Tab-separated table of C-alpha atoms in Angstrom:
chain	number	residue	atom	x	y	z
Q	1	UNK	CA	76.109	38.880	-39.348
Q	2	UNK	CA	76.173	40.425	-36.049
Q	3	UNK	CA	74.220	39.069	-33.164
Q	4	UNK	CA	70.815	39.879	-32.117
Q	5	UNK	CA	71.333	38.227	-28.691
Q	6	UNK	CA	71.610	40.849	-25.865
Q	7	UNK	CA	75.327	41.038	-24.927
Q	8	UNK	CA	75.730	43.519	-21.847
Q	9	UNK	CA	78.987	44.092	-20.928
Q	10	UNK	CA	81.095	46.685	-18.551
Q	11	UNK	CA	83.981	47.229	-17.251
Q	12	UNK	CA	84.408	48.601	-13.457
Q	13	UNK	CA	86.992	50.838	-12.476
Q	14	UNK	CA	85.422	50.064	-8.879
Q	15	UNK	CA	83.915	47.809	-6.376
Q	16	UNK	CA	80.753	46.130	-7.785
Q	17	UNK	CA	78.823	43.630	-6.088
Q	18	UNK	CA	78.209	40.565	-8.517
Q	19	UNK	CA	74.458	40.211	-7.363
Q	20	UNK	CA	73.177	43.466	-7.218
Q	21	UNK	CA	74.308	43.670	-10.503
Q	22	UNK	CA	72.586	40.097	-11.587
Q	23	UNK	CA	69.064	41.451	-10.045
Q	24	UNK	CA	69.566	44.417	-12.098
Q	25	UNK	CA	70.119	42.238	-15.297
Q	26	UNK	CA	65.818	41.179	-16.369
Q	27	UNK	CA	67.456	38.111	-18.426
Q	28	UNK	CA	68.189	36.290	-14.842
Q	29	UNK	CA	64.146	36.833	-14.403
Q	30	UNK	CA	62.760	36.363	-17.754
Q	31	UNK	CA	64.279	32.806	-19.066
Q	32	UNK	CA	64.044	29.454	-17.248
Q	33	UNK	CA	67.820	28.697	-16.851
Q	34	UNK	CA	71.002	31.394	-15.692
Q	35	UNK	CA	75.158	29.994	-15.479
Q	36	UNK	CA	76.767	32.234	-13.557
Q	37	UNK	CA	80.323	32.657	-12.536
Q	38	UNK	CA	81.970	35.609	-9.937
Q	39	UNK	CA	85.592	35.215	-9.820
Q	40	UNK	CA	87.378	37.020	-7.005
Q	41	UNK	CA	90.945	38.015	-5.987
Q	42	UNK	CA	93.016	35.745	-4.210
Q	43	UNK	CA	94.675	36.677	-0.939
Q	44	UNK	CA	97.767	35.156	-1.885
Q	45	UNK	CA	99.567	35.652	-4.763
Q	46	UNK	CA	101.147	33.095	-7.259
Q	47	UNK	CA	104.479	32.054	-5.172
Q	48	UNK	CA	101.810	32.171	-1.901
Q	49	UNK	CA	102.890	35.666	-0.376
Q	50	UNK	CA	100.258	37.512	0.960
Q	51	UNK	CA	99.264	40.138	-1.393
Q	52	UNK	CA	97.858	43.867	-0.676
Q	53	UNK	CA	96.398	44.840	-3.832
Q	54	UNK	CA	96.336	43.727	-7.763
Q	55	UNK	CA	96.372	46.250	-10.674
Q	56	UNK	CA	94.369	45.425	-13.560
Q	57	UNK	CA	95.503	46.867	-16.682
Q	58	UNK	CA	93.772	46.996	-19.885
Q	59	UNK	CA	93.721	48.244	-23.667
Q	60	UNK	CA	91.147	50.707	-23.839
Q	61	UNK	CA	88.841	50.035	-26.817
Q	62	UNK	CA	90.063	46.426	-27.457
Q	63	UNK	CA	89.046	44.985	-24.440
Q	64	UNK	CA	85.434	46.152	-24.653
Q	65	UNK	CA	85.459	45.223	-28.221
Q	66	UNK	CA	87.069	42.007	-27.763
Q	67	UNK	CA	84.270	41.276	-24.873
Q	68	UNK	CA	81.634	41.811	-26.557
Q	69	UNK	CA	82.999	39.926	-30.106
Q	70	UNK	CA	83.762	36.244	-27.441
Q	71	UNK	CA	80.535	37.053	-25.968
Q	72	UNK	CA	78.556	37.102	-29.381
Q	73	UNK	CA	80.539	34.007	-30.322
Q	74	UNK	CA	79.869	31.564	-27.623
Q	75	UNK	CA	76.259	33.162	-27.064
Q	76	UNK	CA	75.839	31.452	-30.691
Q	77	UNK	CA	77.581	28.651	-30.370
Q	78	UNK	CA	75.520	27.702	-27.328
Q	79	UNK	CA	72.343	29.147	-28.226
Q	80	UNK	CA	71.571	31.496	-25.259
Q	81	UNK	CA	69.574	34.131	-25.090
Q	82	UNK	CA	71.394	36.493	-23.393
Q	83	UNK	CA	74.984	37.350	-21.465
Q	84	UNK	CA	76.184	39.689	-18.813
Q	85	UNK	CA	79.831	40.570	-18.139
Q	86	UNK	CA	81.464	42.497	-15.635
Q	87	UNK	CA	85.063	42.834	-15.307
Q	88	UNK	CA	87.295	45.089	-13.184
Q	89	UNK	CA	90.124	47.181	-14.292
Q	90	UNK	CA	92.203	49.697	-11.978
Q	91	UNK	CA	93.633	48.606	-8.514
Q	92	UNK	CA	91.373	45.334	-6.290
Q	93	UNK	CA	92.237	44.364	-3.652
Q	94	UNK	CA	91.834	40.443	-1.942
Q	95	UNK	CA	88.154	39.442	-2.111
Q	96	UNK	CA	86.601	41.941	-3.946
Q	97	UNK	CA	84.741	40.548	-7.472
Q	98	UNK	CA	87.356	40.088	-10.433
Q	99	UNK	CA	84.826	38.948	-12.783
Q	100	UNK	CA	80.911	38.255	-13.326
Q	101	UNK	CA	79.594	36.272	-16.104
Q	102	UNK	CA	76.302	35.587	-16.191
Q	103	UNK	CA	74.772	33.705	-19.089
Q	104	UNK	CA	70.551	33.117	-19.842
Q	105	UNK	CA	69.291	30.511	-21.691
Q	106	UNK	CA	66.204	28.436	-21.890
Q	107	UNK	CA	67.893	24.945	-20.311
Q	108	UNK	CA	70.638	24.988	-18.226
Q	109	UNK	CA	73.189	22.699	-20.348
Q	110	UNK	CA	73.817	25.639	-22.598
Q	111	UNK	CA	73.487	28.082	-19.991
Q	112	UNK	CA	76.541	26.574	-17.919
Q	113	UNK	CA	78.174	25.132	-21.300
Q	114	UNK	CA	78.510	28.747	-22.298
Q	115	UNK	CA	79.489	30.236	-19.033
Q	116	UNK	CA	82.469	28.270	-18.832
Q	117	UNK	CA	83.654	28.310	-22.626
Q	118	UNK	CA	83.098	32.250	-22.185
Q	119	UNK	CA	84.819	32.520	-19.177
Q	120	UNK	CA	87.954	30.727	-20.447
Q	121	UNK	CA	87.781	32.971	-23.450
Q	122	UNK	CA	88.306	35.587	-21.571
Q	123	UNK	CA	91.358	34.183	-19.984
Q	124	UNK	CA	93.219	33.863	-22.941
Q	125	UNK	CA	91.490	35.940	-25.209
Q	126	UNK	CA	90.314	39.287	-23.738
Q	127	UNK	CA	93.227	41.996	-23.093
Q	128	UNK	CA	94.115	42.369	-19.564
Q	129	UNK	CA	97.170	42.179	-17.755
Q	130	UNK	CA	97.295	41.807	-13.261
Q	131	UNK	CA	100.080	42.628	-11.323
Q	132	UNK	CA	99.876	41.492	-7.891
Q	133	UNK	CA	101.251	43.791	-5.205
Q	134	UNK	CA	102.261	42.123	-2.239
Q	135	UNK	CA	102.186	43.583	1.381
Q	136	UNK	CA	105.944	44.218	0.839
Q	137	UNK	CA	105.254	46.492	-1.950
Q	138	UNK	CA	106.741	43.866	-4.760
Q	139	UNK	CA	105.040	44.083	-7.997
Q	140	UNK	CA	105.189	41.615	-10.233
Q	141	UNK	CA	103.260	40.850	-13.583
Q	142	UNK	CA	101.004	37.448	-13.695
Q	143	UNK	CA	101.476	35.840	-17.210
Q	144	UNK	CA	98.960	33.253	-18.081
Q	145	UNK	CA	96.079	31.934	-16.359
Q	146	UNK	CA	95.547	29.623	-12.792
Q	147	UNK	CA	94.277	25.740	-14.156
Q	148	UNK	CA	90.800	25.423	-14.319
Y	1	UNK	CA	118.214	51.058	-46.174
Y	2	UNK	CA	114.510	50.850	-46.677
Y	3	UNK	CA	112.354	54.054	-47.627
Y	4	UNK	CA	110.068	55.278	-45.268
Y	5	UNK	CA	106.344	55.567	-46.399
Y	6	UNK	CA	104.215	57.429	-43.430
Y	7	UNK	CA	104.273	56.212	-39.967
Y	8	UNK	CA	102.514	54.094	-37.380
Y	9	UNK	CA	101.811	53.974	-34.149
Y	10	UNK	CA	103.295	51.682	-31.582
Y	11	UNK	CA	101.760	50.622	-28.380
Y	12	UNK	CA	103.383	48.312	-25.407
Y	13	UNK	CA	101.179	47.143	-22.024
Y	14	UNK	CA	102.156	45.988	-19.018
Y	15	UNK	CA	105.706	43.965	-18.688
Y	16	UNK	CA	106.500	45.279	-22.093
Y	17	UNK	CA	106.116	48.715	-21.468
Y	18	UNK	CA	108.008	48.812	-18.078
Y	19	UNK	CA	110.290	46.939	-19.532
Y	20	UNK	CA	111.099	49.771	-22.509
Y	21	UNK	CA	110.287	52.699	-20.501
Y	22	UNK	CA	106.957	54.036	-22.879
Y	23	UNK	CA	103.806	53.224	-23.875
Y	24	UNK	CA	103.131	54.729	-26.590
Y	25	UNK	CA	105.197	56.212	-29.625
Y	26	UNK	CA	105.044	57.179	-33.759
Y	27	UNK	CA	107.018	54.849	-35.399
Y	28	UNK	CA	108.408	55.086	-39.596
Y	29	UNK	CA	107.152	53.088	-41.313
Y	30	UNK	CA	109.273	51.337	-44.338
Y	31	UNK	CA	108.011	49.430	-47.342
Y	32	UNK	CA	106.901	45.996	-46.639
Y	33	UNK	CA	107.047	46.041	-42.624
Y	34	UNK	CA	105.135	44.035	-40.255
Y	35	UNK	CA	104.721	43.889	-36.257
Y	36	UNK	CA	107.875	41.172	-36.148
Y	37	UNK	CA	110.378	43.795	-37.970
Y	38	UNK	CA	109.306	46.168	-36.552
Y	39	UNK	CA	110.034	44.914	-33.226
Y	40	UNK	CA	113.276	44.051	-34.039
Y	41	UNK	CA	113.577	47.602	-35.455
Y	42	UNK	CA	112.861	48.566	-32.368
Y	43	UNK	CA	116.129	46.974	-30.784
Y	44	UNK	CA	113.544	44.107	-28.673
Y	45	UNK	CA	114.815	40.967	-29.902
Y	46	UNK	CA	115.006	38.577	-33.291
Y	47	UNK	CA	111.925	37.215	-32.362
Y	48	UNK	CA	108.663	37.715	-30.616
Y	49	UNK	CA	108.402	35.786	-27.607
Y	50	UNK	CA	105.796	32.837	-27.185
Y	51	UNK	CA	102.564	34.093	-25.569
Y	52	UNK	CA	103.185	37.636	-26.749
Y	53	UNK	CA	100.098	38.951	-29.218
Y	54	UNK	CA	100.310	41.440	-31.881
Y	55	UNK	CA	96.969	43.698	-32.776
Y	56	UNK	CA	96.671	45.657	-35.437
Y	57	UNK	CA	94.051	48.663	-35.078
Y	58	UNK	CA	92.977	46.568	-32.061
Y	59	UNK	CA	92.192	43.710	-33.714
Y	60	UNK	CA	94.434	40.332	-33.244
Y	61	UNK	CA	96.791	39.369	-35.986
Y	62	UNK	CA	99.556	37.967	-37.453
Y	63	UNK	CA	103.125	39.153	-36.534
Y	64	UNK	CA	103.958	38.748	-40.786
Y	65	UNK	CA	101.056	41.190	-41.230
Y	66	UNK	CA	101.841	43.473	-43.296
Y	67	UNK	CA	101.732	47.060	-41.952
Y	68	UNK	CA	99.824	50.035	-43.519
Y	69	UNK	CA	99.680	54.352	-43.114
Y	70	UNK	CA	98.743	55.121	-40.006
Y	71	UNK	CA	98.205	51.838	-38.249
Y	72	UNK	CA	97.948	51.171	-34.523
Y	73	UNK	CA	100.453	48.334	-33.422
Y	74	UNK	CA	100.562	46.850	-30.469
Y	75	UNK	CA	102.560	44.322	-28.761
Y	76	UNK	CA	100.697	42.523	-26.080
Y	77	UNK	CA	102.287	40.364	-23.425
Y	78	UNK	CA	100.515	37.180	-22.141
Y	79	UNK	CA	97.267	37.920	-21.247
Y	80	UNK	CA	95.846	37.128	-17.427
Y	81	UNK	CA	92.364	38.436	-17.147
Y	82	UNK	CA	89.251	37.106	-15.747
């Protein structure tokens, strides 16, 4: 049975800024308790070069479907009432916002319960790929996930 | 040799598709395929490396699914997101 819980999710080809997009959300105003998490890219890359850029490919159709199906899931599993993602796709560079989960509930144990088992759902279970571009122009495709 | 019956699409992201040179291509499809004989059909290996996902009409699935008219396949390599 699909999910009556609001479930707003986006991805952004560009720059967004993670709290301008929370104080457009009304669920961060309207319930008593709001996770959030803003992940950001990392000025150095995974064997500690200094990168200039990451692209951030995805599969068109899948990933939007795929966010929205882990977002339903762990919205009922935790019993929120509502969930924001944002996610970037396309070329970021160090700093900007990666990713922006934001999750409304009525206590904050499921809030931040569900913010975290959504965000590592995404991880492992939402279609992207990143390539980190270093400042010498090496590419190289990131396979797997940083420890939480 | 097995009889063709219709075709599918294949699909390949990121390390996978540099690594072939495409993205995207029709495929013939043969009685009883799935995504793992099909990729070795396609001259990638016996078997499908750990951490790489197979979705069917962009849905996750087995690689022993069997394959149907006009399916979308895709191979996807380990996934880094978020």
């Amino acid at each position: 049975m699909a999910s009556s819980i609001p479930i707003d999710v986006a991805l952004c080809s560009n720059a967004f800024e993670p709290l301008a997009e929370l104080q457009q959300w009304p669920h961060h105003q309207s319930n008593a308790a709001t996770g959030i998490f803003i992940g950001r890219m990392r000025s150095q890359g995974s064997s500690a070069e200094e990168l200039e850029a990451m692209q951030l490919e995805h599969y068109p159709g899948m990933t939007e479907r795929q966010l929205q199906h882990l977002a339903s899931d762990a919205a009922a599993s935790h019993g929120v009432r509502a969930v924001l993602i944002r996610h970037r796709i396309g070329r970021v560079t160090p700093n900007q916002t990666l990713v922006l989960v934001a999750v409304s509930a009525d206590r904050r144990g499921p809030a931040q319960r569900c913010c975290q088992a959504l965000l590592e759902a995404i991880k492992h279970d939402a279609p992207f790929w990143k390539q980190e571009i270093s400042r010498s122009g090496d590419r190289r495709w990131i396979e797997g996930n940083t420890p939480l | 040799m097995q009889q063709s019956s219709g075709s599918i699409t294949v699909r390949l992201f990121a390390a996978l598709r540099e690594q072939a040179g495409w993205d995207q291509r029709s495929w013939p499809l043969t009685s009883g395929a799935n995504a793992l004989s099909v990729w070795q059909a396609l001259g990638f290996g016996d078997a499908i490396p750990d951490g790489t996902r197979v979705a069917i009409n962009q849905e996750f699935e087995s690689p022993r699914q069997q394959l149907q008219q006009g399916d979308e396949l895709a191979f996807l390599p380990p996934i880094s997101g978020g």
